[in-house]
């Protein structure tokens, strides 16, 4: 017998709370978008914006204020100094948007300034990384492309897996290819092109009534927007590790959503529940123990990474913490209720039976 932390006969009315859940989600998303607009977009790290990052280890504690004062004479635009790792590590990260000098010149300037202004303090430059603005822009475009193609492939997979409508999925892919071709003729930049493709994909799912795909995509976009918004409100930087975290969140959230969708489909076939909304409620309750156990154990691991993992993966672990929490919430309160508005609930349509 499996472990159940929720009684099997539990009947929580999740669908009845969908209005409050949608309002909560809308508030969080609008707060995030507002933060992004006020700050002029995401705060890109060195990976995407270009610049240099230097990791320095001192033989004694040096405050950020003291270090900034010591580097005042060094011409480094956009200088940011922050503590790094544990308090007794005595390590700091020095970031600058400067990319017009070589790494050896920067190393020489830092050595000179630190030796002159911190005479009784030993130090060692352990890492010096440089990313040019062109490379940063390319990485930014590739990162957005990775997120988009992940969502598109998920839409095609779910359309076939749950609705047995590969032909409709092929039509969606053809419309998408045609739309992108037309936009390219007008010279639309790649970044806007990807967002346009995402809108076209959502429109096709809605028009072709690819309901399960639409529910999953809305939930995934919901998770990514809230995570990005919270990062913006916390003034955290976006770099390649955060993109890796967002892709991980997409995979995690999708896994949970598919479990619930699978149970919904089974209950519709066996005509469990008085109507479609009741079938969804029963399905979510039946999978609730599994959802909470999976999320709980995953969160324990991520919390350990967040607390003990050190500064290098601190923001990565934070993104996962936010994403797993939001992803669990969205699989219950966002993905499934979307089916009510656009799915078989309107007519209790039959779900095609898979061939053996």
Tab-separated table of C-alpha atoms in Angstrom, residues 8-291:
chain	number	residue	atom	x	y	z
A	8	UNK	CA	-8.136	8.839	-0.073
A	9	UNK	CA	-11.703	10.016	0.489
A	10	UNK	CA	-10.704	13.676	0.856
A	11	UNK	CA	-12.899	15.973	-1.248
A	12	UNK	CA	-11.352	19.442	-1.284
A	13	UNK	CA	-13.109	21.758	-3.746
A	14	UNK	CA	-10.100	23.070	-5.691
A	15	UNK	CA	-12.175	24.101	-8.699
A	16	UNK	CA	-14.451	26.132	-6.441
A	17	UNK	CA	-11.385	28.164	-5.379
A	18	UNK	CA	-10.188	28.834	-8.904
A	19	UNK	CA	-11.413	32.451	-8.872
A	20	UNK	CA	-9.312	33.319	-5.805
A	21	UNK	CA	-6.367	31.405	-7.254
A	22	UNK	CA	-6.566	33.286	-10.567
A	23	UNK	CA	-6.667	36.619	-8.708
A	24	UNK	CA	-3.617	35.644	-6.622
A	25	UNK	CA	-1.729	34.564	-9.755
A	26	UNK	CA	-2.692	37.743	-11.602
A	27	UNK	CA	-1.503	39.914	-8.703
A	28	UNK	CA	1.863	38.105	-8.519
A	29	UNK	CA	2.372	38.295	-12.292
A	30	UNK	CA	1.402	42.003	-12.441
A	31	UNK	CA	3.751	42.806	-9.538
A	32	UNK	CA	6.561	41.052	-11.375
A	33	UNK	CA	5.812	42.782	-14.687
A	34	UNK	CA	5.588	46.119	-12.857
A	35	UNK	CA	8.981	45.517	-11.262
A	36	UNK	CA	10.486	44.615	-14.655
A	37	UNK	CA	9.027	47.766	-16.258
A	38	UNK	CA	10.248	50.046	-13.451
A	39	UNK	CA	13.766	48.578	-13.617
A	40	UNK	CA	13.894	48.573	-17.422
A	41	UNK	CA	13.835	44.785	-17.786
A	42	UNK	CA	15.686	41.929	-16.117
A	43	UNK	CA	18.951	42.676	-14.364
A	44	UNK	CA	21.315	40.717	-16.579
A	45	UNK	CA	24.451	39.207	-15.111
A	46	UNK	CA	27.868	39.141	-16.740
A	47	UNK	CA	26.826	36.152	-18.873
A	48	UNK	CA	24.184	38.183	-20.723
A	49	UNK	CA	25.206	41.827	-20.351
A	50	UNK	CA	28.920	41.415	-20.890
A	51	UNK	CA	31.640	42.617	-18.511
A	52	UNK	CA	34.006	41.073	-15.988
A	53	UNK	CA	33.708	39.273	-12.683
A	54	UNK	CA	36.609	38.792	-10.264
A	55	UNK	CA	36.610	36.519	-7.226
A	56	UNK	CA	39.121	37.593	-4.543
A	57	UNK	CA	40.000	35.757	-1.312
A	58	UNK	CA	41.495	37.757	1.560
A	59	UNK	CA	43.456	36.432	4.543
A	60	UNK	CA	41.218	38.414	6.921
A	61	UNK	CA	37.756	39.929	6.895
A	62	UNK	CA	37.383	42.987	4.666
A	63	UNK	CA	34.080	44.820	4.628
A	64	UNK	CA	32.393	45.722	1.349
A	65	UNK	CA	32.607	49.404	2.282
A	66	UNK	CA	36.380	49.193	2.885
A	67	UNK	CA	36.922	47.360	-0.386
A	68	UNK	CA	34.869	49.866	-2.370
A	69	UNK	CA	36.936	52.670	-0.869
A	70	UNK	CA	40.138	50.835	-1.822
A	71	UNK	CA	38.969	50.535	-5.443
A	72	UNK	CA	37.827	54.125	-5.815
A	73	UNK	CA	40.838	55.062	-7.920
A	74	UNK	CA	40.299	52.201	-10.380
A	75	UNK	CA	38.247	53.205	-13.406
A	76	UNK	CA	35.637	50.412	-13.400
A	77	UNK	CA	32.162	51.401	-14.682
A	78	UNK	CA	29.197	49.681	-13.041
A	79	UNK	CA	31.356	48.461	-10.149
A	80	UNK	CA	29.542	46.069	-7.780
A	81	UNK	CA	31.223	44.502	-4.735
A	82	UNK	CA	29.532	41.781	-2.725
A	83	UNK	CA	30.467	39.225	-0.092
A	84	UNK	CA	30.717	35.680	-1.375
A	85	UNK	CA	30.322	32.297	0.327
A	86	UNK	CA	30.376	31.868	4.116
A	87	UNK	CA	31.340	34.737	6.417
A	88	UNK	CA	34.655	33.139	7.437
A	89	UNK	CA	35.628	32.487	3.807
A	90	UNK	CA	36.639	36.155	3.435
A	91	UNK	CA	35.784	36.060	-0.269
A	92	UNK	CA	34.239	38.801	-2.376
A	93	UNK	CA	32.984	39.139	-5.946
A	94	UNK	CA	33.890	42.253	-7.885
A	95	UNK	CA	31.734	42.898	-10.958
A	96	UNK	CA	32.136	45.549	-13.608
A	97	UNK	CA	30.474	46.246	-16.940
A	98	UNK	CA	33.882	47.175	-18.371
A	99	UNK	CA	34.703	45.016	-21.397
A	100	UNK	CA	37.049	47.289	-23.320
A	101	UNK	CA	40.244	46.208	-21.549
A	102	UNK	CA	41.997	42.874	-21.368
A	103	UNK	CA	41.797	40.611	-18.324
A	104	UNK	CA	45.535	41.079	-17.674
A	105	UNK	CA	45.103	44.868	-17.507
A	106	UNK	CA	42.209	44.513	-15.067
A	107	UNK	CA	44.208	42.089	-12.918
A	108	UNK	CA	47.112	44.536	-12.836
A	109	UNK	CA	44.846	47.452	-11.833
A	110	UNK	CA	43.231	45.478	-9.037
A	111	UNK	CA	46.558	44.194	-7.736
A	112	UNK	CA	47.941	47.697	-7.673
A	113	UNK	CA	44.927	49.237	-5.935
A	114	UNK	CA	44.592	46.502	-3.301
A	115	UNK	CA	48.321	46.439	-2.467
A	116	UNK	CA	48.362	50.235	-2.141
A	117	UNK	CA	45.170	50.709	-0.140
A	118	UNK	CA	45.068	47.458	1.897
A	119	UNK	CA	48.730	47.175	2.894
A	120	UNK	CA	48.297	44.803	5.833
A	121	UNK	CA	45.863	42.487	4.069
A	122	UNK	CA	46.900	39.543	1.933
A	123	UNK	CA	44.745	38.535	-1.004
A	124	UNK	CA	44.569	36.144	-3.921
A	125	UNK	CA	42.634	36.665	-7.171
A	126	UNK	CA	41.116	33.203	-7.610
A	127	UNK	CA	38.941	33.800	-10.663
A	128	UNK	CA	38.682	36.402	-13.389
A	129	UNK	CA	36.088	35.926	-16.115
A	130	UNK	CA	35.293	38.160	-19.044
A	131	UNK	CA	32.308	38.108	-21.418
A	132	UNK	CA	32.064	40.489	-24.364
A	133	UNK	CA	28.764	42.295	-25.103
A	134	UNK	CA	28.297	40.423	-28.427
A	135	UNK	CA	28.741	37.058	-26.718
A	136	UNK	CA	26.359	38.179	-23.967
A	137	UNK	CA	23.671	39.157	-26.490
A	138	UNK	CA	24.061	35.833	-28.326
A	139	UNK	CA	23.781	33.899	-25.072
A	140	UNK	CA	20.661	35.880	-24.136
A	141	UNK	CA	18.983	35.048	-27.455
A	142	UNK	CA	19.939	31.376	-27.204
A	143	UNK	CA	18.581	31.212	-23.655
A	144	UNK	CA	15.186	32.601	-24.723
A	145	UNK	CA	15.154	30.200	-27.680
A	146	UNK	CA	15.774	27.271	-25.320
A	147	UNK	CA	12.800	28.277	-23.155
A	148	UNK	CA	10.549	28.720	-26.192
A	149	UNK	CA	11.405	25.421	-27.887
A	150	UNK	CA	10.909	23.611	-24.579
A	151	UNK	CA	7.359	25.000	-24.384
A	152	UNK	CA	6.610	24.278	-28.078
A	153	UNK	CA	7.749	20.644	-27.921
A	154	UNK	CA	5.736	20.186	-24.742
A	155	UNK	CA	2.629	21.527	-26.535
A	156	UNK	CA	3.064	19.061	-29.415
A	157	UNK	CA	3.720	16.149	-27.048
A	158	UNK	CA	0.692	16.810	-24.835
A	159	UNK	CA	-1.595	17.325	-27.863
A	160	UNK	CA	-0.722	13.832	-29.060
A	161	UNK	CA	-0.391	12.164	-25.680
A	162	UNK	CA	-3.662	13.290	-24.122
A	163	UNK	CA	-5.878	14.223	-27.050
A	164	UNK	CA	-4.640	11.887	-29.796
A	165	UNK	CA	-4.663	14.849	-32.187
A	166	UNK	CA	-1.350	14.691	-33.961
A	167	UNK	CA	-2.922	16.183	-37.111
A	168	UNK	CA	-4.057	19.262	-35.174
A	169	UNK	CA	-0.588	19.492	-33.652
A	170	UNK	CA	0.881	19.349	-37.175
A	171	UNK	CA	-1.450	22.197	-38.252
A	172	UNK	CA	-0.267	24.225	-35.271
A	173	UNK	CA	3.364	23.629	-36.233
A	174	UNK	CA	2.620	24.641	-39.874
A	175	UNK	CA	0.823	27.850	-38.807
A	176	UNK	CA	3.699	28.647	-36.480
A	177	UNK	CA	6.292	28.120	-39.229
A	178	UNK	CA	4.272	30.301	-41.636
A	179	UNK	CA	3.841	33.067	-39.047
A	180	UNK	CA	7.537	33.116	-38.230
A	181	UNK	CA	8.403	33.205	-41.958
A	182	UNK	CA	6.175	36.263	-42.488
A	183	UNK	CA	7.576	38.057	-39.441
A	184	UNK	CA	11.111	37.367	-40.635
A	185	UNK	CA	10.272	39.048	-43.955
A	186	UNK	CA	9.562	42.230	-41.947
A	187	UNK	CA	12.927	41.963	-40.180
A	188	UNK	CA	11.537	41.402	-36.652
A	189	UNK	CA	14.431	40.893	-34.175
A	190	UNK	CA	14.986	37.352	-32.911
A	191	UNK	CA	13.944	38.080	-29.321
A	192	UNK	CA	10.571	39.569	-30.359
A	193	UNK	CA	10.197	36.778	-32.911
A	194	UNK	CA	10.352	34.172	-30.163
A	195	UNK	CA	7.742	35.946	-28.042
A	196	UNK	CA	5.517	36.285	-31.148
A	197	UNK	CA	5.923	32.553	-31.771
A	198	UNK	CA	4.811	31.868	-28.211
A	199	UNK	CA	1.667	33.965	-28.724
A	200	UNK	CA	0.931	32.140	-32.000
A	201	UNK	CA	1.338	28.790	-30.229
A	202	UNK	CA	-1.120	29.784	-27.494
A	203	UNK	CA	-3.581	31.106	-30.121
A	204	UNK	CA	-3.377	27.856	-32.108
A	205	UNK	CA	-3.957	25.735	-28.971
A	206	UNK	CA	-7.019	27.830	-28.145
A	207	UNK	CA	-8.449	27.857	-31.704
A	208	UNK	CA	-7.813	24.160	-32.374
A	209	UNK	CA	-9.102	23.276	-28.888
A	210	UNK	CA	-5.892	21.557	-27.881
A	211	UNK	CA	-7.126	21.963	-24.349
A	212	UNK	CA	-4.635	19.910	-22.364
A	213	UNK	CA	-1.727	21.510	-24.207
A	214	UNK	CA	-3.215	24.951	-23.572
A	215	UNK	CA	-3.619	24.210	-19.845
A	216	UNK	CA	-0.038	22.950	-19.559
A	217	UNK	CA	1.454	25.889	-21.489
A	218	UNK	CA	-0.505	28.478	-19.501
A	219	UNK	CA	0.767	26.857	-16.285
A	220	UNK	CA	4.376	26.815	-17.535
A	221	UNK	CA	4.266	30.466	-18.611
A	222	UNK	CA	2.633	31.286	-15.257
A	223	UNK	CA	5.507	29.579	-13.373
A	224	UNK	CA	8.253	31.257	-15.398
A	225	UNK	CA	6.658	34.733	-15.187
A	226	UNK	CA	6.228	34.559	-11.410
A	227	UNK	CA	9.766	33.263	-10.871
A	228	UNK	CA	11.240	35.968	-13.125
A	229	UNK	CA	9.064	38.602	-11.438
A	230	UNK	CA	10.140	37.616	-7.922
A	231	UNK	CA	13.781	37.641	-9.036
A	232	UNK	CA	13.261	41.143	-10.402
A	233	UNK	CA	11.607	42.307	-7.151
A	234	UNK	CA	14.528	40.854	-5.156
A	235	UNK	CA	16.949	42.630	-7.533
A	236	UNK	CA	18.644	39.334	-8.413
A	237	UNK	CA	20.733	38.932	-11.549
A	238	UNK	CA	19.806	36.680	-14.492
A	239	UNK	CA	22.617	34.528	-15.790
A	240	UNK	CA	22.982	31.110	-17.380
A	241	UNK	CA	22.450	29.299	-14.070
A	242	UNK	CA	19.030	30.978	-13.710
A	243	UNK	CA	18.072	29.868	-17.243
A	244	UNK	CA	19.085	26.332	-16.244
A	245	UNK	CA	16.857	26.693	-13.178
A	246	UNK	CA	13.917	27.922	-15.310
A	247	UNK	CA	14.247	24.929	-17.663
A	248	UNK	CA	14.349	22.647	-14.613
A	249	UNK	CA	11.207	24.338	-13.278
A	250	UNK	CA	9.440	23.791	-16.621
A	251	UNK	CA	10.285	20.084	-16.486
A	252	UNK	CA	9.248	19.726	-12.843
A	253	UNK	CA	5.968	21.600	-13.255
A	254	UNK	CA	5.111	19.643	-16.404
A	255	UNK	CA	5.709	16.323	-14.651
A	256	UNK	CA	3.252	17.230	-11.916
A	257	UNK	CA	0.705	18.567	-14.422
A	258	UNK	CA	0.851	15.384	-16.523
A	259	UNK	CA	0.150	13.224	-13.445
A	260	UNK	CA	-3.006	15.228	-12.716
A	261	UNK	CA	-4.087	15.301	-16.402
A	262	UNK	CA	-3.610	11.549	-16.675
A	263	UNK	CA	-5.876	10.958	-13.689
A	264	UNK	CA	-8.464	13.389	-15.088
A	265	UNK	CA	-8.538	11.493	-18.363
A	266	UNK	CA	-8.947	8.142	-16.566
A	267	UNK	CA	-11.785	9.472	-14.417
A	268	UNK	CA	-13.574	10.935	-17.457
A	269	UNK	CA	-13.401	7.567	-19.215
A	270	UNK	CA	-14.757	5.744	-16.162
A	271	UNK	CA	-17.350	8.529	-15.738
A	272	UNK	CA	-16.216	9.243	-12.183
A	273	UNK	CA	-17.875	12.404	-10.922
A	274	UNK	CA	-21.137	14.135	-11.661
A	275	UNK	CA	-19.649	16.484	-14.240
A	276	UNK	CA	-16.314	17.558	-15.665
A	277	UNK	CA	-15.515	19.946	-12.789
A	278	UNK	CA	-16.284	17.187	-10.274
A	279	UNK	CA	-14.014	14.774	-12.179
A	280	UNK	CA	-11.175	17.312	-12.007
A	281	UNK	CA	-11.702	17.826	-8.264
A	282	UNK	CA	-11.675	14.074	-7.639
A	283	UNK	CA	-8.535	13.678	-9.764
A	284	UNK	CA	-6.625	16.418	-7.939
A	285	UNK	CA	-7.628	14.956	-4.554
A	286	UNK	CA	-6.556	11.472	-5.646
A	287	UNK	CA	-3.093	12.712	-6.670
A	288	UNK	CA	-2.679	15.182	-3.790
A	289	UNK	CA	-0.640	12.843	-1.563
A	290	UNK	CA	1.715	12.075	-4.406
A	291	UNK	CA	2.043	15.793	-5.264
